Coordinates of C-alpha atoms in Angstrom, one line a residue:
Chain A
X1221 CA 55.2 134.8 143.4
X1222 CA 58.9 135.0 143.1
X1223 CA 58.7 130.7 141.9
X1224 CA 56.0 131.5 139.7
X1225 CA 58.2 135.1 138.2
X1226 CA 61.3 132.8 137.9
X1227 CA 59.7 129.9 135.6
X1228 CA 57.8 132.6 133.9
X1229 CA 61.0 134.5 133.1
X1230 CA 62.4 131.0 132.1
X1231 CA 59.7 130.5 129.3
X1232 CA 60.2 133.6 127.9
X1233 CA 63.9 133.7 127.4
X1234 CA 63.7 129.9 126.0
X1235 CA 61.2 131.7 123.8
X1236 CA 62.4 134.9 122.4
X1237 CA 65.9 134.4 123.2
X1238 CA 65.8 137.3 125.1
X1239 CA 68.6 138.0 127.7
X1240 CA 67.2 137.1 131.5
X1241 CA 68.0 140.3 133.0
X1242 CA 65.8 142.4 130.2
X1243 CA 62.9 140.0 131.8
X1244 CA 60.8 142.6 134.3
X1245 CA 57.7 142.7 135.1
X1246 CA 56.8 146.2 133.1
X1247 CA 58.8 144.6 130.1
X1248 CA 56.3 144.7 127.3
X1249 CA 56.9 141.7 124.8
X1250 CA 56.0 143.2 121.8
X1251 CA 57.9 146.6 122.6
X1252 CA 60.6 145.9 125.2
X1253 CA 61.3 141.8 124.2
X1254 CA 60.6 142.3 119.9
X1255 CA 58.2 139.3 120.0
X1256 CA 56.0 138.8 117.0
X1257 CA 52.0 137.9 116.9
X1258 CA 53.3 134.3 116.6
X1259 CA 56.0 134.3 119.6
X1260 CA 53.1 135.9 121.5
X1261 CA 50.9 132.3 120.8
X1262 CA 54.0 130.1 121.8
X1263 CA 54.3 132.1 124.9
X1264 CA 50.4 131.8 125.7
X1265 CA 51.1 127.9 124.5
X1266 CA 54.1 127.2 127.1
X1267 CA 52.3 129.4 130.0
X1268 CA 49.2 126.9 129.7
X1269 CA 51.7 123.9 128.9
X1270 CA 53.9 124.6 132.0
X1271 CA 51.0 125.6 134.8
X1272 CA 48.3 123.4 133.1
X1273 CA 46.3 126.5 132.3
X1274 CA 43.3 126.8 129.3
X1275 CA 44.2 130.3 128.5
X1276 CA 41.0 131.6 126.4
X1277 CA 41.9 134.0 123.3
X1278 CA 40.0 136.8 125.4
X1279 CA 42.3 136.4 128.3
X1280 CA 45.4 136.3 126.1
X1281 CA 44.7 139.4 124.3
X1282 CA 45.2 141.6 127.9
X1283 CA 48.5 140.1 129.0
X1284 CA 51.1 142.4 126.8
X1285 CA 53.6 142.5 129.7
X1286 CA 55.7 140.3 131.9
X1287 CA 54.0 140.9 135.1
X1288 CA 51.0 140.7 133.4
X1289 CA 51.3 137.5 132.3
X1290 CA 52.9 136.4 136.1
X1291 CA 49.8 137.7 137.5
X1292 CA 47.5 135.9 135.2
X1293 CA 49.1 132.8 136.6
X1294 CA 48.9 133.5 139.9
X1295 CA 44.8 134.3 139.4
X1296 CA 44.5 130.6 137.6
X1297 CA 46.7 128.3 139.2
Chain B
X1411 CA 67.2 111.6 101.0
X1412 CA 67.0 110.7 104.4
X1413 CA 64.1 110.3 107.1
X1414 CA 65.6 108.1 109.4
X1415 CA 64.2 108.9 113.2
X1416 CA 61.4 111.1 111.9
X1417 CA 58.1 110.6 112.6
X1418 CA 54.9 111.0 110.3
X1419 CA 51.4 110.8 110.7
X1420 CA 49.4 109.9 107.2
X1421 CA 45.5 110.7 107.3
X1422 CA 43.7 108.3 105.2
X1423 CA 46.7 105.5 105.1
X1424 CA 44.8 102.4 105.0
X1425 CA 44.8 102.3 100.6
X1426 CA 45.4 104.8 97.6
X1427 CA 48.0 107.6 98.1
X1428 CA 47.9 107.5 101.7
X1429 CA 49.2 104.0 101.7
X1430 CA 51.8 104.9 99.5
X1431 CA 52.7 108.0 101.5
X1432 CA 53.3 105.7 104.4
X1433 CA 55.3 103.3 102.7
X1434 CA 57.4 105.3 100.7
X1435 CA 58.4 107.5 104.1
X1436 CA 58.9 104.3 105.7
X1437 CA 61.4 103.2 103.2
X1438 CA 63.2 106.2 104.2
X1439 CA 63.4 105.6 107.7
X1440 CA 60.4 107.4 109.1
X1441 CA 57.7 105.7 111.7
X1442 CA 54.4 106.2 110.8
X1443 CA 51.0 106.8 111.9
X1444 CA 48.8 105.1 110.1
X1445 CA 45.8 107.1 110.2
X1446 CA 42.5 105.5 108.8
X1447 CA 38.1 106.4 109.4
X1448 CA 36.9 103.0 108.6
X1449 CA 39.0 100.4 106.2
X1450 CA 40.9 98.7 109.3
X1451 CA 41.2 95.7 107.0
X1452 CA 43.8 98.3 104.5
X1453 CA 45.5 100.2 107.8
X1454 CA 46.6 96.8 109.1
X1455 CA 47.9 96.1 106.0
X1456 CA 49.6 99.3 105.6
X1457 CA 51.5 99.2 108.6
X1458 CA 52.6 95.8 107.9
X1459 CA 54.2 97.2 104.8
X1460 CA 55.6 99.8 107.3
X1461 CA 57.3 97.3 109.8
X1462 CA 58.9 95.5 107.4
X1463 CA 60.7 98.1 106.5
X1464 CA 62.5 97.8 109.8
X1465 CA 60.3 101.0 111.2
X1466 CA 58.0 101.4 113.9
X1467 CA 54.0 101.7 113.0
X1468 CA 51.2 103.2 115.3
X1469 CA 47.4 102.5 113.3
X1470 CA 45.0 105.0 114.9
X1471 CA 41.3 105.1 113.3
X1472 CA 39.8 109.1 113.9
X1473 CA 37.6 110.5 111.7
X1474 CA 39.7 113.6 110.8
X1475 CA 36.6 115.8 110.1
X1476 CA 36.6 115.5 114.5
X1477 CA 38.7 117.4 116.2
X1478 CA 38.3 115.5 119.6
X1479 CA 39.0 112.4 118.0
X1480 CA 42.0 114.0 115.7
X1481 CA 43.2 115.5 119.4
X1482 CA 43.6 111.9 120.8
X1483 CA 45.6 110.4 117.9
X1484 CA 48.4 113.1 117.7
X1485 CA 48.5 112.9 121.8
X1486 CA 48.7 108.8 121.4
X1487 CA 51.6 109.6 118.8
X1488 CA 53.2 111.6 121.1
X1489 CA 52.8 109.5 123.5
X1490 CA 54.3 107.0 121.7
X1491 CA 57.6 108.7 119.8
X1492 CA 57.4 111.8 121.6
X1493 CA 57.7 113.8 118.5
X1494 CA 55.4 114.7 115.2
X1495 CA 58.1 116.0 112.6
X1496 CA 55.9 115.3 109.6
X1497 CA 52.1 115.9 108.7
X1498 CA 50.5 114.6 105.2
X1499 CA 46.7 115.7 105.0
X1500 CA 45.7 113.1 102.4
X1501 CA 42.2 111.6 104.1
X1502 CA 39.8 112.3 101.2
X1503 CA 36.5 111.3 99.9
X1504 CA 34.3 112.5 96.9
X1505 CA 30.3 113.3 96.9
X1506 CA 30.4 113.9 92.5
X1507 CA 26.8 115.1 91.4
X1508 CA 26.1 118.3 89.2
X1509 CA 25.7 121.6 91.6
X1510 CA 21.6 121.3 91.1
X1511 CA 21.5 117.6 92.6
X1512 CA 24.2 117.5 94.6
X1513 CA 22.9 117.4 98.7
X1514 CA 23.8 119.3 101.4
X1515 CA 25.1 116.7 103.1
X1516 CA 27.2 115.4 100.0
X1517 CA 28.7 119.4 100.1
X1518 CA 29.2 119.0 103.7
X1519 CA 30.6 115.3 104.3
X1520 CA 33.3 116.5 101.2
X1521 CA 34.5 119.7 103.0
X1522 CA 34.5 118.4 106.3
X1523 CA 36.6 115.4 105.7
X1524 CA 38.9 116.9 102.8
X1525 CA 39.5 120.6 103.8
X1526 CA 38.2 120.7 107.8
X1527 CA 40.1 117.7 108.3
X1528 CA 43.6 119.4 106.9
X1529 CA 42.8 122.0 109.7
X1530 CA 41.7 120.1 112.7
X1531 CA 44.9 118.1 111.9
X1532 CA 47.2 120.7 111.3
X1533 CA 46.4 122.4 114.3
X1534 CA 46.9 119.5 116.1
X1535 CA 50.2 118.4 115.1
X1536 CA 51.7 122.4 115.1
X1537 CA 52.5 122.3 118.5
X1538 CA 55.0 119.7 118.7
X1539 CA 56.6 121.2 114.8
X1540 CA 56.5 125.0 116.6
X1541 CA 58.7 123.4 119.4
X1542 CA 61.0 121.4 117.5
X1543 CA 61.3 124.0 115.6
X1544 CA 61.1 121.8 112.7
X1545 CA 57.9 120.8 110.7
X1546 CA 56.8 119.4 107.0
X1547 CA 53.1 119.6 106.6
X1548 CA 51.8 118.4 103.1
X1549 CA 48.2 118.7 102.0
X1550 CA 47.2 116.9 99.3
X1551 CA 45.2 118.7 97.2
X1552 CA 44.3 117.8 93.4
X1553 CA 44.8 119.2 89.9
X1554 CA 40.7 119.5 90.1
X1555 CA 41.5 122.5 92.7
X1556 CA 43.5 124.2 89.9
X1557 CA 41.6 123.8 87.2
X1558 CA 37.7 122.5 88.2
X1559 CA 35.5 119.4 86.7
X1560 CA 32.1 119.2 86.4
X1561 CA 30.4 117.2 88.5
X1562 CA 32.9 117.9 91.3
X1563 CA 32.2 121.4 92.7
X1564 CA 32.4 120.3 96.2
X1565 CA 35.6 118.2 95.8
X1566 CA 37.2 120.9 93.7
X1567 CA 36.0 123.9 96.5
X1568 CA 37.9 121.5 98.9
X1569 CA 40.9 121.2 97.5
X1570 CA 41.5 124.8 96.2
X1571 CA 40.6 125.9 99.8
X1572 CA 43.7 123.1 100.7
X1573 CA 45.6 125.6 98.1
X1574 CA 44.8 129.0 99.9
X1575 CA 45.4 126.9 103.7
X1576 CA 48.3 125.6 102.3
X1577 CA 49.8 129.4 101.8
X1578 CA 48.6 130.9 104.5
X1579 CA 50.2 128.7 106.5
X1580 CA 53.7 128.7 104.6
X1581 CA 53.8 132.1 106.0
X1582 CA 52.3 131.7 109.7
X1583 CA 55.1 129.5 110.3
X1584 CA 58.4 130.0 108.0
X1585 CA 60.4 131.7 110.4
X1586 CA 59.9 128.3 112.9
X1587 CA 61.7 126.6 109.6
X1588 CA 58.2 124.3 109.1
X1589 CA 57.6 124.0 105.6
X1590 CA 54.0 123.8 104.3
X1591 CA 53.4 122.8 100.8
X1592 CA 50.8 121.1 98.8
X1593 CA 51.1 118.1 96.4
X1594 CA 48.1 118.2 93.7
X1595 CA 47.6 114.8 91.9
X1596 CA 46.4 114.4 88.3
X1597 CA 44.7 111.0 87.1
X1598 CA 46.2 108.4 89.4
X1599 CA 45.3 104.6 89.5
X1600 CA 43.1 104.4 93.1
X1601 CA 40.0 103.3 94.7
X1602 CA 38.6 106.8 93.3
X1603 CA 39.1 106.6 90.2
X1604 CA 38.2 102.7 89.5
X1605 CA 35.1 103.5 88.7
X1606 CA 35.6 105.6 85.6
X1607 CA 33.9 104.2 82.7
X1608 CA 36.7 103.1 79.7
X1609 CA 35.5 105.3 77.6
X1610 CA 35.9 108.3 80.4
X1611 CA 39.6 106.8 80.9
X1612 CA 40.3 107.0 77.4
X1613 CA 39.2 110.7 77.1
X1614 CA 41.2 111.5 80.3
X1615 CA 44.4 109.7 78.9
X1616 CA 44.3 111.5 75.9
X1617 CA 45.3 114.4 77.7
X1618 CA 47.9 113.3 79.4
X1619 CA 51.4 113.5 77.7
X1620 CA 53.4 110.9 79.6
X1621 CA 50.6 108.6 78.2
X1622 CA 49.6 106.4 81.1
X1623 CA 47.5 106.9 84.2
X1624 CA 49.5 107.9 87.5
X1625 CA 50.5 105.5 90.3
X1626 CA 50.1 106.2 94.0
X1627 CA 54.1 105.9 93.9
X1628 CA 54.2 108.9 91.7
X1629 CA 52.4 110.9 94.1
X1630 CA 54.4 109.2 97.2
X1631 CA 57.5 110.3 95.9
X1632 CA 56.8 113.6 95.4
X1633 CA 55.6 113.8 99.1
X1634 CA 58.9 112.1 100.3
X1635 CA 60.8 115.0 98.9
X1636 CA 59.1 117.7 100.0
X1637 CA 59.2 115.7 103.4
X1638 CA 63.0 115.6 103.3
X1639 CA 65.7 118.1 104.4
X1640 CA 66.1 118.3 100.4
X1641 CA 63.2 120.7 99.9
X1642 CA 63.6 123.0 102.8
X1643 CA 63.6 125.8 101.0
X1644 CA 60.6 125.2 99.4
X1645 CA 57.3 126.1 101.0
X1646 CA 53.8 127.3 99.8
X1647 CA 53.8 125.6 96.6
X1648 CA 51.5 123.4 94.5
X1649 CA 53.6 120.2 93.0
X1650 CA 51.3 119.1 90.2
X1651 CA 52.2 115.6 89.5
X1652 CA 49.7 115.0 86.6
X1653 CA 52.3 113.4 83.4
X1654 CA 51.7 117.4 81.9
X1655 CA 47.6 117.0 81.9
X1656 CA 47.3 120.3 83.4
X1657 CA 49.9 122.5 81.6

């Protein structure tokens, strides 16, 4: 959990260039991290790059916030 | 202008514009990916033209109206440079009959390959440009997608659609700094337009005020620069290179 949180929290500063310690779980990334539609595919795009995950549009469309997208690895690894 | 270390993949390399492409961004220091569907015989040519211009050359046949096999090429160029900086749409073909006659199949095959294909490689190749941070795509469209000709309302549906993808895109991805412009050739000297009757090429000419049929060169150039640091502030735009036919 706390691996998976780390390299999750990795992708998504490399991404927004957000600062690490803004990275929680309730962090919405439209909201609370200022990503656009687009960073929002590049995150989806890392997350299935990094854990080898096929993330289907459906899927991507419920994970708005940190530990959402944390848990949807842990569910798919 | 300067491509030294870049890497392009050309659709439809193996004669015409797409051969010219290659060359011409080989001769400015980018390897290529010599994309071809079924003239092997041209591709090998083309990338001999490409190595000995002291650059590297990767010939891959796909049919780009396939995603699967589109998929596998830009992995294999990946693969093999580790990078995809530029992406020129040019694989083309043309079905010409008048809208009553013209098949189903002929409408299909022309959209698939021309406009489908521009997708199925676009999206392909994004993912390496969104990372880099860095991307040229260039479609080649056709001044028939500005202004129509009868007898190609497939071909011309085609390459306006390459028009609208062409924009849409320019804005998907501007803030990632990849630049997506289209290049839309007039009467140039190919494969495609051989068979023009004299007369026909006479008539054409006479609308053209620099006078003289277009050379794949003129079109390669114009890629080249839109492919170089030199244009990149230029995206979503139509480059008509046409000698003025289509003022």
């Amino acid at each position: 959990m706390a691996d998976v949180f780390e390299r999750v929290k990795d992708i998504i500063v490399e991404q927004l260039g957000v600062e690490p310690e803004d990275v929680k779980p309730e962090a919405s990334f439209v909201d609370d991290l200022g990503a656009d539609s687009l960073d929002i595919v590049e995150l989806v795009m890392a997350l299935e790059e990094t854990f080898d995950l096929q993330i289907p549009d459906e899927d991507a469309e419920k994970i708005h916030k940190v530990g959402e997208a944390v848990q949807y690895v842990l569910d798919h690894q | 202008m300067d491509l030294g270390g870049k890497v392009a993949v050309v659709t439809g390399a193996s004669r015409g514009i797409g051969r010219a492409v290659a060359v011409t961004l080989a001769g400015l220091g980018a390897h290529i990916i010599v994309n071809y569907a079924g003239h092997v015989e041209g591709a090998k040519e083309t990338s001999m033209l490409v190595r000995d211009l002291g650059v590297r050359a990767l010939i891959h046949q796909a049919d780009v109206a396939n995603q699967e096999q589109v998929d596998t090429m830009m992995q294999q160029a990946l693969q093999e440079f580790g990078r995809i900086d530029i992406l020129v749409n040019n694989a083309g073909i043309t079905r010409d009959n008048l809208l009553p006659r013209m098949r189903e199949q002929d409408w299909d095959a022309v959209l698939d390959i021309n406009l489908k294909g521009a997708y199925h490689c676009t999206k392909a190749a994004l993912r390496p440009m969104l990372k880099a941070r860095w991307g040229r795509i260039i479609n080649i469209s056709s001044v028939v997608g500005l202004s129509g000709n009868a007898g190609q309302s497939n071909y011309a549906a085609a390459k306006a659609g390459l028009i609208g993808f062409t924009k849409a895109l320019a804005k998907e991805f501007g803030t990632r700094n990849i630049t997506v412009n289209a290049v839309a050739p007039g009467y140039i000297s190919t494969d495609m337009t051989a068979d023009f009757s004299e007369e026909n090429k006479t008539q054409l000419l006479s609308g053209v005020p620099l006078g003289r049929l277009g050379t794949t060169e003129d079109v390669a150039t114009a890629v080249a620069f839109l492919a170089s640091e030199w244009a990149g502030y230029i995206t979503g735009q139509v480059i008509v290179v046409d000698g003025g036919m289509s003022m």
